[in-house]
Short mmCIF file of C-alpha atoms in Angstrom, two decimals:
data_model
loop_
_atom_site.label_atom_id
_atom_site.label_comp_id
_atom_site.label_asym_id
_atom_site.label_seq_id
_atom_site.Cartn_x
_atom_site.Cartn_y
_atom_site.Cartn_z
CA UNK A 1 0.11 -0.33 0.31
CA UNK A 2 2.77 2.36 0.80
CA UNK A 3 4.44 1.33 -2.48
CA UNK A 4 1.29 2.52 -4.18
CA UNK A 5 1.24 5.84 -2.48
CA UNK A 6 4.43 6.40 -3.57
CA UNK A 7 4.21 5.56 -6.85
CA UNK A 8 0.95 7.83 -7.11
CA UNK A 9 2.89 10.66 -5.29
CA UNK A 10 5.91 10.51 -7.81
CA UNK A 11 3.30 10.57 -10.85
CA UNK A 12 1.27 13.29 -9.20
CA UNK A 13 4.58 15.69 -8.62
CA UNK A 14 5.20 14.86 -12.66
CA UNK A 15 2.24 16.02 -13.40
CA UNK A 16 0.67 12.56 -14.55
CA UNK A 17 -2.17 12.05 -12.33
CA UNK A 18 -4.61 14.23 -14.71
CA UNK A 19 -4.22 11.94 -17.21
CA UNK A 20 -4.98 8.73 -15.07
CA UNK A 21 -7.34 10.65 -12.44
CA UNK A 22 -9.67 7.21 -12.54
CA UNK A 23 -6.94 4.56 -12.03
CA UNK A 24 -4.26 4.06 -10.02
CA UNK A 25 -0.87 2.11 -10.98
CA UNK A 26 1.50 0.67 -8.43
CA UNK A 27 5.33 0.28 -8.64
CA UNK A 28 5.24 -3.17 -9.54
CA UNK A 29 1.79 -2.90 -11.72
CA UNK A 30 3.85 -0.32 -13.72
CA UNK A 31 7.04 -2.67 -13.65
CA UNK A 32 4.71 -5.96 -15.16
CA UNK A 33 3.54 -3.88 -17.87
CA UNK A 34 7.11 -2.44 -19.08
CA UNK A 35 8.54 -6.53 -19.06
CA UNK A 36 5.23 -7.10 -21.04
CA UNK A 37 6.83 -5.38 -23.60
CA UNK A 38 9.86 -6.99 -23.99
CA UNK A 39 10.85 -10.29 -25.40
CA UNK A 40 14.66 -11.97 -24.61
CA UNK A 41 17.23 -14.47 -25.54
CA UNK A 42 19.09 -16.42 -23.32
CA UNK A 43 20.56 -19.60 -22.88
CA UNK A 44 19.83 -22.69 -21.85
CA UNK A 45 17.98 -26.31 -23.32
CA UNK A 46 15.93 -26.46 -20.31
CA UNK A 47 14.81 -24.59 -17.42
CA UNK A 48 15.39 -24.38 -13.44
CA UNK A 49 14.08 -22.62 -11.46
CA UNK A 50 17.15 -20.94 -10.11
CA UNK A 51 17.63 -19.65 -13.99
CA UNK A 52 17.22 -15.60 -14.77
CA UNK A 53 14.55 -16.17 -17.71
CA UNK A 54 12.42 -18.51 -15.32
CA UNK A 55 12.19 -15.42 -12.77
CA UNK A 56 12.09 -13.25 -15.61
CA UNK A 57 9.01 -15.13 -16.93
CA UNK A 58 7.76 -15.02 -13.03
CA UNK A 59 7.68 -10.99 -12.76
CA UNK A 60 5.78 -11.07 -16.42
CA UNK A 61 8.33 -10.84 -19.26
CA UNK A 62 6.20 -10.09 -22.55
CA UNK A 63 8.14 -13.55 -24.59
CA UNK A 64 11.26 -14.90 -25.77
CA UNK A 65 13.63 -15.45 -28.38
CA UNK A 66 15.21 -18.75 -29.48
CA UNK A 67 18.10 -19.80 -31.51
CA UNK A 68 19.63 -22.76 -32.17
CA UNK A 69 23.26 -21.82 -31.87
CA UNK A 70 25.25 -19.75 -29.83
CA UNK A 71 26.71 -17.07 -32.66
CA UNK A 72 30.24 -17.45 -29.95
CA UNK A 73 31.01 -20.77 -30.67
CA UNK A 74 28.51 -22.75 -33.47
CA UNK A 75 29.29 -25.78 -32.08
CA UNK A 76 27.37 -25.08 -28.70
CA UNK A 77 23.49 -25.40 -28.90
CA UNK A 78 22.14 -22.54 -27.27
CA UNK A 79 18.08 -23.27 -26.95
CA UNK A 80 17.53 -25.96 -29.52
CA UNK A 81 18.93 -29.18 -30.03
CA UNK A 82 16.21 -31.45 -31.95
CA UNK A 83 12.36 -31.57 -31.68
CA UNK A 84 11.24 -33.44 -28.69
CA UNK A 85 14.04 -31.07 -26.26
CA UNK A 86 12.07 -28.36 -27.78
CA UNK A 87 8.96 -29.37 -27.04
CA UNK A 88 10.11 -29.85 -23.15
CA UNK A 89 12.27 -26.64 -23.41
CA UNK A 90 8.98 -24.56 -24.78
CA UNK A 91 6.29 -26.41 -22.27
CA UNK A 92 8.65 -25.40 -19.39
CA UNK A 93 8.35 -21.64 -20.49
CA UNK A 94 4.91 -21.94 -20.58
CA UNK A 95 4.39 -23.59 -17.81
CA UNK A 96 5.44 -20.35 -15.84
CA UNK A 97 3.68 -17.63 -17.24
CA UNK A 98 0.73 -16.77 -16.31
CA UNK A 99 -0.11 -15.48 -19.16
CA UNK A 100 0.05 -16.15 -22.39
CA UNK A 101 4.33 -16.43 -23.21
CA UNK A 102 5.35 -15.07 -26.73
CA UNK A 103 7.61 -17.75 -27.93
CA UNK A 104 9.34 -16.87 -31.10
CA UNK A 105 11.80 -17.45 -33.77
CA UNK A 106 13.16 -17.04 -37.34
CA UNK A 107 11.73 -19.33 -39.05
CA UNK A 108 11.80 -18.15 -42.33
CA UNK A 109 13.34 -20.73 -44.75
CA UNK A 110 16.66 -21.00 -46.80
CA UNK A 111 19.94 -19.55 -44.23
CA UNK A 112 17.34 -18.12 -42.42
CA UNK A 113 15.97 -20.98 -40.57
CA UNK A 114 16.78 -21.89 -36.53
CA UNK A 115 15.24 -25.14 -36.95
CA UNK A 116 17.16 -27.49 -39.19
CA UNK A 117 15.95 -30.40 -41.09
CA UNK A 118 19.60 -32.44 -39.35
CA UNK A 119 17.45 -31.72 -36.01
CA UNK A 120 14.49 -33.24 -37.10
CA UNK A 121 12.16 -30.29 -37.93
CA UNK A 122 11.21 -30.26 -41.64
CA UNK A 123 13.37 -28.15 -44.37
CA UNK A 124 11.90 -25.03 -45.71
CA UNK A 125 13.45 -23.26 -49.50
CA UNK A 126 14.58 -19.73 -48.98
CA UNK A 127 11.82 -17.53 -49.93
CA UNK A 128 12.75 -16.75 -54.26
CA UNK A 129 13.28 -20.58 -54.52
CA UNK A 130 9.22 -21.14 -52.69
CA UNK A 131 7.67 -17.75 -55.19
CA UNK A 132 9.57 -19.33 -58.15
CA UNK A 133 7.71 -22.38 -57.54
CA UNK A 134 4.41 -21.82 -57.85
CA UNK A 135 1.88 -21.16 -54.94
CA UNK A 136 0.49 -24.40 -54.49
CA UNK A 137 4.20 -25.46 -53.05
CA UNK A 138 4.10 -22.20 -51.38
CA UNK A 139 1.07 -23.20 -49.45
CA UNK A 140 2.42 -27.16 -49.00
CA UNK A 141 5.66 -25.48 -47.95
CA UNK A 142 4.23 -23.06 -45.42
CA UNK A 143 1.72 -25.31 -44.27
CA UNK A 144 4.58 -27.76 -42.96
CA UNK A 145 6.59 -25.19 -41.67
CA UNK A 146 3.57 -23.70 -39.16
CA UNK A 147 3.04 -27.44 -38.18
CA UNK A 148 6.19 -28.15 -37.35
CA UNK A 149 6.25 -24.74 -34.95
CA UNK A 150 2.80 -25.56 -33.02
CA UNK A 151 4.47 -28.98 -32.41
CA UNK A 152 7.23 -27.74 -31.25
CA UNK A 153 5.47 -25.09 -29.08
CA UNK A 154 6.67 -21.99 -30.94
CA UNK A 155 3.90 -19.27 -31.55
CA UNK A 156 5.64 -16.67 -32.89
CA UNK A 157 7.14 -16.67 -36.30
CA UNK A 158 9.52 -13.62 -37.32
CA UNK A 159 8.38 -14.03 -40.89
CA UNK A 160 7.77 -12.93 -43.70
CA UNK A 161 10.12 -11.32 -45.23
CA UNK A 162 8.20 -8.74 -47.40
CA UNK A 163 11.16 -6.89 -48.32
CA UNK A 164 11.23 -5.68 -52.13
CA UNK A 165 14.29 -6.98 -54.07
CA UNK A 166 14.95 -3.88 -55.36
CA UNK A 167 18.26 -3.96 -54.61
CA UNK A 168 20.18 -6.93 -56.20
CA UNK A 169 23.58 -6.35 -54.33
CA UNK A 170 22.14 -6.63 -50.92
CA UNK A 171 23.75 -8.15 -49.13
CA UNK A 172 21.55 -9.36 -46.10
CA UNK A 173 18.09 -10.01 -47.91
CA UNK A 174 18.36 -10.03 -51.43
CA UNK A 175 21.62 -11.66 -52.16
CA UNK A 176 20.54 -14.49 -49.39
CA UNK A 177 17.10 -15.06 -51.28
CA UNK A 178 15.06 -14.07 -48.35
CA UNK A 179 12.76 -12.00 -50.06
CA UNK A 180 9.98 -12.97 -52.54
CA UNK A 181 10.73 -11.15 -55.64
CA UNK A 182 11.62 -7.16 -57.15
CA UNK A 183 7.50 -6.89 -57.23
CA UNK A 184 5.05 -6.02 -54.82
CA UNK A 185 3.11 -8.28 -56.36
CA UNK A 186 5.07 -11.64 -55.99
CA UNK A 187 5.58 -10.50 -52.24
CA UNK A 188 2.11 -9.87 -51.91
CA UNK A 189 0.80 -13.29 -52.72
CA UNK A 190 3.74 -15.42 -51.46
CA UNK A 191 4.11 -13.71 -47.81
CA UNK A 192 -0.02 -14.05 -47.41
CA UNK A 193 0.18 -17.77 -48.24
CA UNK A 194 2.60 -18.29 -45.53
CA UNK A 195 0.85 -16.02 -42.95
CA UNK A 196 -2.17 -18.43 -43.55
CA UNK A 197 -0.26 -20.78 -43.12
CA UNK A 198 0.76 -19.77 -40.00
CA UNK A 199 -2.66 -18.37 -38.82
CA UNK A 200 -3.91 -21.61 -39.24
CA UNK A 201 -1.68 -23.08 -37.01
CA UNK A 202 -2.24 -19.86 -34.53
CA UNK A 203 1.17 -18.63 -35.02
CA UNK A 204 1.23 -15.78 -34.84
CA UNK A 205 3.74 -14.11 -38.09
CA UNK A 206 5.39 -11.09 -38.29
CA UNK A 207 6.17 -8.89 -41.57
CA UNK A 208 9.58 -7.44 -41.40
CA UNK A 209 11.13 -4.51 -41.71
CA UNK A 210 8.96 -1.97 -42.26
CA UNK A 211 9.56 0.41 -43.66
CA UNK A 212 11.77 -1.41 -46.45
CA UNK A 213 15.25 -3.12 -46.42
CA UNK A 214 15.33 -4.83 -50.30
CA UNK A 215 16.84 -1.67 -51.29
CA UNK A 216 19.74 -1.27 -48.62
CA UNK A 217 23.74 -1.71 -49.39
CA UNK A 218 24.57 -2.33 -46.20
CA UNK A 219 23.88 -4.41 -43.10
CA UNK A 220 21.81 -3.33 -40.12
CA UNK A 221 24.08 -6.57 -37.81
CA UNK A 222 26.82 -4.31 -38.81
CA UNK A 223 26.40 -0.87 -38.69
CA UNK A 224 24.65 2.45 -39.79
CA UNK A 225 22.07 1.99 -42.82
CA UNK A 226 21.23 4.51 -44.87
CA UNK A 227 18.09 3.89 -47.66
CA UNK A 228 17.60 7.69 -48.61
CA UNK A 229 19.23 7.42 -51.56
CA UNK A 230 18.06 3.70 -52.32
CA UNK A 231 14.69 3.37 -51.01
CA UNK A 232 11.23 3.16 -52.96
CA UNK A 233 7.55 4.52 -52.01
CA UNK A 234 6.53 1.12 -53.63
CA UNK A 235 8.15 -0.83 -50.92
CA UNK A 236 4.98 0.70 -48.65
CA UNK A 237 2.88 -1.59 -51.02
CA UNK A 238 3.02 -4.70 -48.76
CA UNK A 239 2.52 -2.98 -45.82
CA UNK A 240 -0.53 -1.42 -47.32
CA UNK A 241 -2.04 -5.05 -48.42
CA UNK A 242 -1.73 -6.67 -45.82
CA UNK A 243 -3.37 -4.43 -43.44
CA UNK A 244 -6.04 -3.43 -45.02
CA UNK A 245 -6.84 -7.26 -45.92
CA UNK A 246 -5.97 -7.85 -42.03
CA UNK A 247 -3.06 -10.39 -42.55
CA UNK A 248 -0.78 -7.94 -40.30
CA UNK A 249 -1.35 -8.73 -36.49
CA UNK A 250 2.91 -7.71 -36.14
CA UNK A 251 5.11 -6.01 -37.62
CA UNK A 252 8.83 -5.62 -37.45
CA UNK A 253 10.75 -1.82 -37.45
CA UNK A 254 14.52 -1.71 -39.68
CA UNK A 255 17.30 0.13 -38.16
CA UNK A 256 17.11 1.83 -41.29
CA UNK A 257 18.18 5.59 -41.84
CA UNK A 258 15.96 7.65 -43.95
CA UNK A 259 16.43 11.29 -44.56
CA UNK A 260 13.92 11.75 -46.36
CA UNK A 261 11.10 9.88 -43.98
CA UNK A 262 13.45 11.38 -40.86
CA UNK A 263 15.87 13.96 -40.86
CA UNK A 264 17.40 12.59 -37.76
CA UNK A 265 16.65 8.90 -36.37
CA UNK A 266 16.49 5.35 -38.48
CA UNK A 267 13.12 3.53 -38.73
CA UNK A 268 13.02 2.05 -35.32
CA UNK A 269 14.02 5.15 -32.83
CA UNK A 270 11.46 7.38 -35.03
CA UNK A 271 8.00 8.81 -34.63
CA UNK A 272 7.85 9.71 -38.09
CA UNK A 273 8.25 6.77 -39.46
CA UNK A 274 6.20 4.38 -36.66
CA UNK A 275 3.55 6.53 -36.02
CA UNK A 276 3.13 9.03 -38.65
CA UNK A 277 3.49 7.01 -41.85
CA UNK A 278 2.64 3.31 -40.16
CA UNK A 279 -0.06 3.99 -37.94
CA UNK A 280 -1.34 7.33 -39.54
CA UNK A 281 -0.46 7.10 -42.71
CA UNK A 282 -1.46 3.32 -43.38
CA UNK A 283 -3.87 2.48 -40.22
CA UNK A 284 -1.02 0.01 -38.62
CA UNK A 285 -3.24 -0.84 -35.06
CA UNK A 286 -1.25 -4.14 -34.59
CA UNK A 287 1.83 -4.98 -32.25
CA UNK A 288 5.04 -3.40 -33.47
CA UNK A 289 8.20 -4.80 -32.48
CA UNK A 290 11.97 -3.59 -33.21
CA UNK A 291 14.36 -5.55 -34.76
CA UNK A 292 17.10 -6.50 -32.45
CA UNK A 293 18.20 -3.84 -30.07
CA UNK A 294 21.32 -5.05 -29.94
CA UNK A 295 22.18 -4.70 -33.58
CA UNK A 296 24.94 -2.19 -33.88
CA UNK A 297 23.05 0.10 -36.27
CA UNK A 298 22.08 0.96 -33.18
CA UNK A 299 24.15 -0.62 -30.02
CA UNK A 300 26.87 1.62 -31.98
CA UNK A 301 25.01 4.83 -31.64
CA UNK A 302 22.76 5.17 -28.46
CA UNK A 303 22.93 3.66 -25.18
CA UNK A 304 20.63 1.62 -23.37
CA UNK A 305 18.22 4.81 -21.86
CA UNK A 306 18.36 7.03 -25.11
CA UNK A 307 17.43 3.74 -27.16
CA UNK A 308 14.89 2.40 -24.84
CA UNK A 309 13.26 5.84 -24.89
CA UNK A 310 13.24 7.16 -28.51
CA UNK A 311 11.98 3.41 -29.15
CA UNK A 312 8.82 3.35 -27.30
CA UNK A 313 7.96 7.47 -28.16
CA UNK A 314 8.37 6.36 -31.30
CA UNK A 315 5.77 4.01 -31.14
CA UNK A 316 7.00 0.34 -30.46
CA UNK A 317 5.15 -1.76 -28.58
CA UNK A 318 7.60 -4.38 -27.72
CA UNK A 319 11.55 -4.30 -27.23
CA UNK A 320 13.36 -7.34 -28.52
CA UNK A 321 17.17 -7.99 -27.75
CA UNK A 322 18.35 -11.11 -28.08
CA UNK A 323 21.48 -11.09 -26.37
CA UNK A 324 23.26 -12.80 -29.71
CA UNK A 325 25.44 -9.83 -30.20
CA UNK A 326 26.64 -8.40 -27.28
CA UNK A 327 26.35 -8.61 -23.71
CA UNK A 328 23.27 -10.33 -22.35
CA UNK A 329 20.70 -7.26 -21.08
CA UNK A 330 19.01 -8.38 -18.32
CA UNK A 331 15.39 -8.01 -17.66
CA UNK A 332 16.09 -5.32 -14.67
CA UNK A 333 18.35 -3.20 -16.64
CA UNK A 334 14.88 -2.58 -19.17
CA UNK A 335 12.56 -1.95 -16.77
CA UNK A 336 14.64 0.08 -14.27
CA UNK A 337 15.42 2.10 -16.79
CA UNK A 338 12.60 2.05 -18.92
CA UNK A 339 10.52 3.30 -14.89
CA UNK A 340 13.01 6.26 -14.26
CA UNK A 341 11.89 7.08 -17.80
CA UNK A 342 8.59 7.58 -16.55
CA UNK A 343 8.92 8.84 -13.35
CA UNK A 344 10.87 12.02 -14.78
CA UNK A 345 8.53 11.99 -17.69
CA UNK A 346 10.77 11.13 -21.03
CA UNK A 347 8.24 8.59 -21.03
CA UNK A 348 4.41 9.06 -21.01
CA UNK A 349 2.80 6.05 -18.75
CA UNK A 350 -0.16 6.00 -21.59
CA UNK A 351 2.15 4.99 -23.95
CA UNK A 352 2.60 2.03 -21.73
CA UNK A 353 -0.31 1.86 -21.11
CA UNK A 354 -1.35 1.71 -24.90
CA UNK A 355 1.35 -0.68 -25.85
CA UNK A 356 -0.22 -3.68 -22.85
CA UNK A 357 -3.39 -3.36 -25.07
CA UNK A 358 -1.80 -3.45 -28.20
CA UNK A 359 0.16 -6.41 -26.60
CA UNK A 360 -2.95 -7.97 -24.36
CA UNK A 361 -5.08 -7.70 -27.84
CA UNK A 362 -2.18 -9.78 -30.31
CA UNK A 363 -2.34 -12.57 -27.20
CA UNK A 364 -6.00 -13.10 -27.40
CA UNK A 365 -5.40 -14.28 -30.68
CA UNK A 366 -3.62 -17.44 -29.46
#
């Protein structure tokens, strides 16, 4: 009771009470709302009560992202050894959470599939190959993928890629075959099939990478990427169609900079791109998730406080820290930082509440 009073006192002091005159939130309430906005990567093939990720889920972590290999030692398993082990792991993770836990993975096909045929999972061809083989092949391919995910306890797939293969020299999307093609018509056709097959198995799809990564020259995993002179308005067409046709429950931001859309910030941190363009102009009302905030396009230029503040204020609802590319970020660090920013009015509590409402709506679809 005392903690609730103190939080209300702080909120009053900072002028936030006028926004929420009829509602009261304790410190614990606010921290839980922040925790729900976070997706974390972690190490481990199984879970015990001593593990940090166990405690994180217990206090309300929104989701986890799984990987097969440890990036620092490719011979070492991070989360996925085989199908039977993964079923046990996801069941353990889900049993800890009081609410539905988002258990996500990157399973596009081709070079980006964390669940590999060598470990007992179905093999999925790369997007460019699927598009060449036609719609019936695509339906069967993504049906098999979706069933595999469902049987494994995965309920969130960071796919499909809806980037257009505009720049033939693009090394992160195009040359790796991660795009369905150069035309928005082709991308819309095959990404729709992918989304529909996932939906049949109650798996949430994630459109990526907004507002388009297929025209870039650089890789945002490695550093700053400027698409000002290469980006084309037609890269928005798949998003327009999929949003208007109820196929966009979740969208992932790209860590790309486009001076024509925002003169200061990359897309992940841009209010102009994530709210003015995506929310207001394109009409997206689902959950916006960041790409991994430890990718160097972000982490080399912004500290944790700047990253969290800018991302949340831009309209990002879920914050992804894969804990693959850098020193692991803890849930406590994230929650404490955001909470402090709320108290100092750098982030509004209303923004946190809105994000939670969107996440709850998404979870209801599961």
